[in-house]
Short mmCIF file of C-alpha atoms in Angstrom, two decimals:
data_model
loop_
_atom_site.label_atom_id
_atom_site.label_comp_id
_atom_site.label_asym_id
_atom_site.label_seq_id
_atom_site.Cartn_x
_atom_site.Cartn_y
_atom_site.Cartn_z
CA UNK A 53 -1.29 -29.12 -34.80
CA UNK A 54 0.10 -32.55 -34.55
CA UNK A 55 -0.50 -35.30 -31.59
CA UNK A 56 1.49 -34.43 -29.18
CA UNK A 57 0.77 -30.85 -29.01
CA UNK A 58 -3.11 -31.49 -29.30
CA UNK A 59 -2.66 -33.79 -26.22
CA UNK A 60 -0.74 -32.13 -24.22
CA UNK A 61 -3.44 -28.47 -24.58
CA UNK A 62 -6.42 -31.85 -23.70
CA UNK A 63 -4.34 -32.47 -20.41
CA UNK A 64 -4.02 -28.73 -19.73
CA UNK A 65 -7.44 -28.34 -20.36
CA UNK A 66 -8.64 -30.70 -18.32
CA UNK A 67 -6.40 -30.19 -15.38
CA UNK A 68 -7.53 -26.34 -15.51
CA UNK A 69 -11.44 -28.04 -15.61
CA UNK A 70 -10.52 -30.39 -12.57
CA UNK A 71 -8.59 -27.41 -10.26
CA UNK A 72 -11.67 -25.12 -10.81
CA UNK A 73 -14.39 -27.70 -10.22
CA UNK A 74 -12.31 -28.73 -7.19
CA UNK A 75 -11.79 -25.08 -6.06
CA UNK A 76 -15.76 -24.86 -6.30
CA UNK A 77 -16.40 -27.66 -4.23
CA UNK A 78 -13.53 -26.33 -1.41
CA UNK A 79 -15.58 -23.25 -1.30
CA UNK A 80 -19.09 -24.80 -0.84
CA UNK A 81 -17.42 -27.10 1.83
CA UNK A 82 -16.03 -24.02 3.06
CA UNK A 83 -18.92 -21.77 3.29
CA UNK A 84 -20.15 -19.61 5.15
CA UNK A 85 -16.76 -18.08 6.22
CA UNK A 86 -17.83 -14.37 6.85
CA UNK A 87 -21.17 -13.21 7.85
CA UNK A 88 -24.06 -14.05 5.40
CA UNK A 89 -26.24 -11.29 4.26
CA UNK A 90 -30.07 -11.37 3.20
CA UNK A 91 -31.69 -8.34 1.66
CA UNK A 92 -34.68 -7.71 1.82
CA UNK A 93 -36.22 -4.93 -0.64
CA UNK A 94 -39.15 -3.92 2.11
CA UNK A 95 -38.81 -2.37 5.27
CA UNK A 96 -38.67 -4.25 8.85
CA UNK A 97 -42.17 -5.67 9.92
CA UNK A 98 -43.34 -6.55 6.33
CA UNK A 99 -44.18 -9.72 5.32
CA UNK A 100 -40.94 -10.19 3.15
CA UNK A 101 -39.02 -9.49 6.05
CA UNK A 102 -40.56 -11.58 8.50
CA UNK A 103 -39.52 -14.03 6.27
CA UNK A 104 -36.18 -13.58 5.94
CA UNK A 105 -35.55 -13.11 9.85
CA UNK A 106 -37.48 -16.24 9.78
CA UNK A 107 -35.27 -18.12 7.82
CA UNK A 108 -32.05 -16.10 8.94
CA UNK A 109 -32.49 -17.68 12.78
CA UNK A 110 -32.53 -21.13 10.96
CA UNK A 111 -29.81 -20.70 8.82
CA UNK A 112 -27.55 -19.33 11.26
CA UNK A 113 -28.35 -21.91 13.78
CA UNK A 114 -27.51 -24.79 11.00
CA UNK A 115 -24.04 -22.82 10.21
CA UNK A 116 -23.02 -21.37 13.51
CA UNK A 117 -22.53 -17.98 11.43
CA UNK A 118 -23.70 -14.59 11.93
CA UNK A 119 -27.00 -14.31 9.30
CA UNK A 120 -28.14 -10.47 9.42
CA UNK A 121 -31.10 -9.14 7.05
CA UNK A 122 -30.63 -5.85 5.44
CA UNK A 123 -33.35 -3.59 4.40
CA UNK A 124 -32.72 -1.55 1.28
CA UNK A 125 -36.10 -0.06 -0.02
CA UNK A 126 -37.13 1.88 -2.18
CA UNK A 127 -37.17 2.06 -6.51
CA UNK A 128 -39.76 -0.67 -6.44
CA UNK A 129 -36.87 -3.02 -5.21
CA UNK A 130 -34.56 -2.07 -7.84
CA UNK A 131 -32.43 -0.92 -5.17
CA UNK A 132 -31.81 -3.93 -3.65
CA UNK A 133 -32.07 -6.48 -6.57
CA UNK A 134 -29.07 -4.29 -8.39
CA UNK A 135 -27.36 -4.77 -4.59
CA UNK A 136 -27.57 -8.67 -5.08
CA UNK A 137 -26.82 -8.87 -8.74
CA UNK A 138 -23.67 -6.93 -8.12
CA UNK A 139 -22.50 -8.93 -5.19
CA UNK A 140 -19.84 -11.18 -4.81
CA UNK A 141 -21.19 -14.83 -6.23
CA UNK A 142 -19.60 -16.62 -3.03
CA UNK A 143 -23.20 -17.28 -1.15
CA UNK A 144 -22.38 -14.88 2.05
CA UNK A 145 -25.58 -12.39 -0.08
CA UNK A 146 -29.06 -14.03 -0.60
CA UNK A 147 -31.92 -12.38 -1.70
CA UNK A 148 -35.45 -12.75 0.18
CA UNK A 149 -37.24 -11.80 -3.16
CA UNK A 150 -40.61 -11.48 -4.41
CA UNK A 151 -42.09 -12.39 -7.38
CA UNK A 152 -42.89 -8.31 -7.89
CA UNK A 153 -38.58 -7.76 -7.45
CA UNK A 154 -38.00 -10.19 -10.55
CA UNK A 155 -40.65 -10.29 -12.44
CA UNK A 156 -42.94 -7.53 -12.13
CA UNK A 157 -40.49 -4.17 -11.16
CA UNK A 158 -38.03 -5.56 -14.63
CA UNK A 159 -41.33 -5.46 -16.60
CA UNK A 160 -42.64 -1.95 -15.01
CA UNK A 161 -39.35 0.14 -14.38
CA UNK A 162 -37.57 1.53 -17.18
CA UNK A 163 -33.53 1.33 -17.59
CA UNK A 164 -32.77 -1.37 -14.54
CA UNK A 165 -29.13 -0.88 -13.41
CA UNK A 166 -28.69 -4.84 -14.05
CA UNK A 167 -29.89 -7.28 -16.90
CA UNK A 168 -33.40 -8.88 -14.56
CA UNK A 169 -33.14 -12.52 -17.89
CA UNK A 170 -29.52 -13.07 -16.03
CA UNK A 171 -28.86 -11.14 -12.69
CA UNK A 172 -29.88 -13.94 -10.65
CA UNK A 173 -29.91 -17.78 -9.73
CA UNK A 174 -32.40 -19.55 -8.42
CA UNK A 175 -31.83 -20.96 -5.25
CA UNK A 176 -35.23 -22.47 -3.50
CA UNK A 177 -39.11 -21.21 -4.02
CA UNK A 178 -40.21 -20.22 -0.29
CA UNK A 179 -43.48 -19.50 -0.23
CA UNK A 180 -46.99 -18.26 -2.49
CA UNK A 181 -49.84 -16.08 -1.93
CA UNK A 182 -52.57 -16.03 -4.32
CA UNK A 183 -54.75 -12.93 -4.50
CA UNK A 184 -58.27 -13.10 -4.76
CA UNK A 185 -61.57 -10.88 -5.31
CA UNK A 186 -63.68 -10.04 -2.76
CA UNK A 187 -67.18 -9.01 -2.81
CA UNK A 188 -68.68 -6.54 -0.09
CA UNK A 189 -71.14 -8.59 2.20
CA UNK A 190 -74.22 -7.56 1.15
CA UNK A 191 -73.76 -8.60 -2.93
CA UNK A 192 -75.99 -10.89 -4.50
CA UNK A 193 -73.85 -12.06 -6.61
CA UNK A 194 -72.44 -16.09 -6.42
CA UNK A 195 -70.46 -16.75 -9.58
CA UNK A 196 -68.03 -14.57 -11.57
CA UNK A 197 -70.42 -14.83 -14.32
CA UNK A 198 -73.28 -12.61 -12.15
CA UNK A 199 -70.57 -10.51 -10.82
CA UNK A 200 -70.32 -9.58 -15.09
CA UNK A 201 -74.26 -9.50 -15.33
CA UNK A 202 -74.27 -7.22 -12.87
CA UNK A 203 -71.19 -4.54 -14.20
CA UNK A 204 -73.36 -4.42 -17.42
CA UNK A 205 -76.52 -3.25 -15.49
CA UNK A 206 -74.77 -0.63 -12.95
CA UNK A 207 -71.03 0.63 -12.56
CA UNK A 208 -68.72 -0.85 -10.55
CA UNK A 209 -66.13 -0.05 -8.23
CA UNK A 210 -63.36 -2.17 -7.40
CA UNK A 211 -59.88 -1.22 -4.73
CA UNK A 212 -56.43 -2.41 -4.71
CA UNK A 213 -53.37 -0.99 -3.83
CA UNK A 214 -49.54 -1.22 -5.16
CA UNK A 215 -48.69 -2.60 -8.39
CA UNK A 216 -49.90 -6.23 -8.37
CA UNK A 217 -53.41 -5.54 -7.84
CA UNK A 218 -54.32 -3.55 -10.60
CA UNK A 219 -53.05 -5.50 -13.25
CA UNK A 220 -54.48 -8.88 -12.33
CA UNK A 221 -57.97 -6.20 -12.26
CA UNK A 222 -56.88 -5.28 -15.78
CA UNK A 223 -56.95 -8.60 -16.45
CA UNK A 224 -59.61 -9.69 -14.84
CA UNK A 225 -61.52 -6.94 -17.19
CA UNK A 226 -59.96 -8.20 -19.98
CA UNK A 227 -60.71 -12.07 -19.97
CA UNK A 228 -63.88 -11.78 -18.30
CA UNK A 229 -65.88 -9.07 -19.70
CA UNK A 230 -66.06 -7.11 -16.60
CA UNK A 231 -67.49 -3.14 -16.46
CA UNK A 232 -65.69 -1.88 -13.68
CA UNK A 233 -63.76 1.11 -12.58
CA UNK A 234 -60.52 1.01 -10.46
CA UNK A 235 -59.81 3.33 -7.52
CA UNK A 236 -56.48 3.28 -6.12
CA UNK A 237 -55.51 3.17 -2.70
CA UNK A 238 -52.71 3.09 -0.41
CA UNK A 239 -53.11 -0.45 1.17
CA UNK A 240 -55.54 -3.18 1.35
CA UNK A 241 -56.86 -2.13 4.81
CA UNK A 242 -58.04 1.26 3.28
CA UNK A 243 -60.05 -0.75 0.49
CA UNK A 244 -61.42 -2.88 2.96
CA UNK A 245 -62.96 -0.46 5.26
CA UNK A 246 -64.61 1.25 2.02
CA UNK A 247 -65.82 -1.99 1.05
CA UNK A 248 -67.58 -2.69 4.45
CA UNK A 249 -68.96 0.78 4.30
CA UNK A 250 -70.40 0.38 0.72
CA UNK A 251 -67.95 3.00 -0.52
CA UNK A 252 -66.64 0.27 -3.37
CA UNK A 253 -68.10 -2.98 -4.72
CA UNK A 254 -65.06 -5.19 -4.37
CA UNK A 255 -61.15 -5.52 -3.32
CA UNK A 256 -58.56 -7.49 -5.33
CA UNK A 257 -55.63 -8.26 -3.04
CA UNK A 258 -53.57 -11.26 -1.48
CA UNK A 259 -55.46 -13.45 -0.03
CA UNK A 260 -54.13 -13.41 3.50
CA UNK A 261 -55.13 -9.58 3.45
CA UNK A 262 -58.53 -10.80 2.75
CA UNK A 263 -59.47 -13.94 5.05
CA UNK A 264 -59.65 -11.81 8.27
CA UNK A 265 -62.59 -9.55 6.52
CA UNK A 266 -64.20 -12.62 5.58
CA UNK A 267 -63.89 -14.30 9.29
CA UNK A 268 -65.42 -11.13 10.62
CA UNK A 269 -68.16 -11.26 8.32
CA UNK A 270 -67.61 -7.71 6.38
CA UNK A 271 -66.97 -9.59 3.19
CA UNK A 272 -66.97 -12.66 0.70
CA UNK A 273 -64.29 -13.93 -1.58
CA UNK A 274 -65.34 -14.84 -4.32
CA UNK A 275 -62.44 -16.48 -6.41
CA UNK A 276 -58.83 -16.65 -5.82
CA UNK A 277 -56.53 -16.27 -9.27
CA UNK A 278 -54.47 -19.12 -9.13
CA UNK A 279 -55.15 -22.71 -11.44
CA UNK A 280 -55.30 -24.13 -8.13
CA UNK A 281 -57.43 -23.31 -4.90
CA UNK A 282 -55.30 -21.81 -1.83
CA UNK A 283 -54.77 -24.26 1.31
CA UNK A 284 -55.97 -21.33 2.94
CA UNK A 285 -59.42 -21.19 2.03
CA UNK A 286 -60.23 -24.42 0.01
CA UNK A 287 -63.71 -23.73 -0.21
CA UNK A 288 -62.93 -20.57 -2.36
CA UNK A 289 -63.09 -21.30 -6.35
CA UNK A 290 -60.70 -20.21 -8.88
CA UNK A 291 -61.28 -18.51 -11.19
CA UNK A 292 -60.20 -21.05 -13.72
CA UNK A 293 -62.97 -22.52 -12.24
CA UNK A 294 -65.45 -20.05 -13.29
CA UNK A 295 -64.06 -21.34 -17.31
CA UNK A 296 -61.46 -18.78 -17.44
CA UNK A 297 -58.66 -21.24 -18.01
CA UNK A 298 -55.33 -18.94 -18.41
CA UNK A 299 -56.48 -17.12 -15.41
CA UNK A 300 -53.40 -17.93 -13.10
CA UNK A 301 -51.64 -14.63 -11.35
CA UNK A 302 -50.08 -14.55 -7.57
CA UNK A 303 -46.97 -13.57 -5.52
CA UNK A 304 -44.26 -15.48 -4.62
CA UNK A 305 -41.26 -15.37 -2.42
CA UNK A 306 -38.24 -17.10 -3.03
CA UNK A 307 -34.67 -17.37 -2.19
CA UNK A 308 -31.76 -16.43 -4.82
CA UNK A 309 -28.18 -15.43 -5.31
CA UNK A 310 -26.01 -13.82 -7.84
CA UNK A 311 -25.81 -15.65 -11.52
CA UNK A 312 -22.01 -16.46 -11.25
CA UNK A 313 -22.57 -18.82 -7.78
CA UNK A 314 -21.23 -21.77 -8.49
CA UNK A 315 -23.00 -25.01 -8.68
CA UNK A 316 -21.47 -26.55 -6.31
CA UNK A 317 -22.50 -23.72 -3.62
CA UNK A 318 -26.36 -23.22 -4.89
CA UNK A 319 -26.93 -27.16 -4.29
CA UNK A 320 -25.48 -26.56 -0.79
CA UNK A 321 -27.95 -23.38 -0.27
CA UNK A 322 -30.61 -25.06 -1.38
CA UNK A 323 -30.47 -28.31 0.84
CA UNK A 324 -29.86 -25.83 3.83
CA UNK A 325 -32.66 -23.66 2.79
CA UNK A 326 -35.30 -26.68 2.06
CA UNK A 327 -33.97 -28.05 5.53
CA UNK A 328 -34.79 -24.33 7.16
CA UNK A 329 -38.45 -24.24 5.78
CA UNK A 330 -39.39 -27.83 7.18
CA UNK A 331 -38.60 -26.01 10.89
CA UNK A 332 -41.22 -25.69 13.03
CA UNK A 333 -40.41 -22.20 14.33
CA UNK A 334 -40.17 -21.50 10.56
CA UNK A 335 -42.89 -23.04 9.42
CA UNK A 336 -45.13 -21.20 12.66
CA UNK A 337 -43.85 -17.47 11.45
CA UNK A 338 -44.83 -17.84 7.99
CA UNK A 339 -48.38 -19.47 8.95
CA UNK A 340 -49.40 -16.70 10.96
CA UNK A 341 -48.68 -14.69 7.20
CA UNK A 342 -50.97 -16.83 5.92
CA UNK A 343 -48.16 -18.47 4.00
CA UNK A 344 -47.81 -21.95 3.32
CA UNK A 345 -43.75 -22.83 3.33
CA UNK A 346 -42.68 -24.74 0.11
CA UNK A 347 -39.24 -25.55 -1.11
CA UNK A 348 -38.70 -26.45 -4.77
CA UNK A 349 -35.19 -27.04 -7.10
CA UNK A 350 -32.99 -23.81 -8.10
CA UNK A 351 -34.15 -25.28 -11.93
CA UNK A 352 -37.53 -25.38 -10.79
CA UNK A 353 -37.25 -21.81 -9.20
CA UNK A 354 -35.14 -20.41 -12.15
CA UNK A 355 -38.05 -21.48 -14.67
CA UNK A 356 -40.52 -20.09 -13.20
CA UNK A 357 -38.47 -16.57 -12.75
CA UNK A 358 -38.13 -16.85 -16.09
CA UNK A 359 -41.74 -17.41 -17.32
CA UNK A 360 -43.34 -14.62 -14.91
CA UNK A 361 -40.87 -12.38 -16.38
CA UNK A 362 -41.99 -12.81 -19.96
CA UNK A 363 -45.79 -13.21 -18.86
CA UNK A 364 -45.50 -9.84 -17.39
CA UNK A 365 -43.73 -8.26 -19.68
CA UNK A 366 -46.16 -9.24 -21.99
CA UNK A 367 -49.20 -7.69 -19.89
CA UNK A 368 -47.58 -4.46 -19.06
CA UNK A 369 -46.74 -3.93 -22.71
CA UNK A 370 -50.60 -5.44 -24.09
CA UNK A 371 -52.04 -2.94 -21.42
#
């Protein structure tokens, strides 16, 4: 290839690289142009959709678009992940999803429709709920380390419901030492009302489940599972705490979009999003979930898809 012809393929080459990245930037200027969609994998009423109308009313107030929330349940959210990883990468579909739709279902569900390493994009971190364990009111015990005295002197009992739950117990067993025996149930409230009656000797679940047991005085947390104690109920320990270091497991909601969105268009989502969650009337609906709001970058938010993947992958398969 001599000179000329090697220059001239540069100059097409880099006139193709300035039309698309100028083409990107017309659409992000551009957007929203239809009606934006945000699915939600759980039905109407539940906290993941709360939080999405939530942020819907903001962000169609800031665009002066239509902003609608679709429920499509069922398949442990497989449903409506493959729905947004299949949709048009032109930011009219966002995803209201939890950490248990990207992290925990890929890890769980066999043969996913789409690949969970690369379906997505990160677009903002929304919000966190730690879980926690709670003892009935009546226990003795103080510390985690009594709570594992006392399993090796009697049986235990412990309720959670869903997915979530029962791991972070099989975990809990496994780094602590723990003797105790899971019963399933169908949501927290069930667990709780067996706890108050003696029927179990402790609930793992989120901790904004828990708190209104522990107001009412029908139980006591005893440690949340996060590195970090919860806004919520700083006077609660961790149980990294309690010397069990690696000990960090919670929920998450965040926002995110198809992989193939263009720059361009995710940094536009995420400054309206970030905007949206520093609303009051925003900020109000998730509070009353017992959710603090938090925005963070789409790298930030794609990282930390990507290491609760792998971490949970790794627990489902050590199990």
């Amino acid at each position: 290839m001599n000179l000329v012809t090697f220059t001239r393929r540069c100059r097409h080459h880099l006139i193709a690289a300035l039309c698309m990245t100028a083409a990107m930037a017309a659409q992000a200027t551009d957007f929203p142009s239809k009606t934006v969609r945000i699915i939600v994998s759980f039905t109407p009423g539940a906290a993941p959709d709360i939080v999405a109308r939530a942020l819907g009313d903001a962000l169609a107030k800031k665009w002066g678009t239509a902003v609608i929330v679709e429920n499509k349940t069922g398949a442990d959210g497989v449903i409506a992940s493959d729905a947004v990883a299949k949709a048009a990468p032109d930011g009219h579909t966002l995803y209201l999803a939890t950490m248990g739709n990207l992290a925990l279902a890929p890890a769980t569900v066999e043969r996913l429709p789409y690949d969970a390493a690369t379906a997505f994009r990160g677009v903002s971190f929304v919000a966190g709920n730690p879980f926690a364990v709670m003892l009935g009111n009546g226990s003795p015990v103080k510390t985690v380390e009594e709570l594992v005295q006392l399993s090796r002197k009697k049986p235990l009992t412990y309720g959670s419901a869903g997915t979530l739950g029962p791991l972070i117990g099989a975990q809990l067993v496994r780094q602590t030492g723990l003797d105790v025996t899971y019963i399933p149930y169908k949501g927290a409230q069930p667990a709780l009302m067996d706890l108050a009656g003696g029927q179990i000797d402790m609930v793992i679940a989120d901790l904004p489940s828990l708190l209104p047991t522990q107001r009412q005085g029908r139980g006591r947390i005893l440690a949340v599972t996060t590195k970090t104690r919860s806004k919520l109920a700083p006077e609660v320990p961790t149980l990294v705490e309690a010397g069990f270091k690696d000990f960090d497991f919670s929920t998450w909601y965040a926002v995110v979009v198809p992989a193939k969105t263009p720059d361009a268009l995710v940094d536009k989502l995420h400054a309206d999003v970030s905007d949206a969650l520093t609303q009051t009337d925003v900020v109000q609906r998730l509070l009353t979930l017992g959710m603090t709001p938090q925005a963070s970058t789409p790298k930030a938010m794609d990282d930390l898809i990507k290491r609760d993947l792998a971490q949970w992958s790794r627990i489902v398969r050590d199990k």
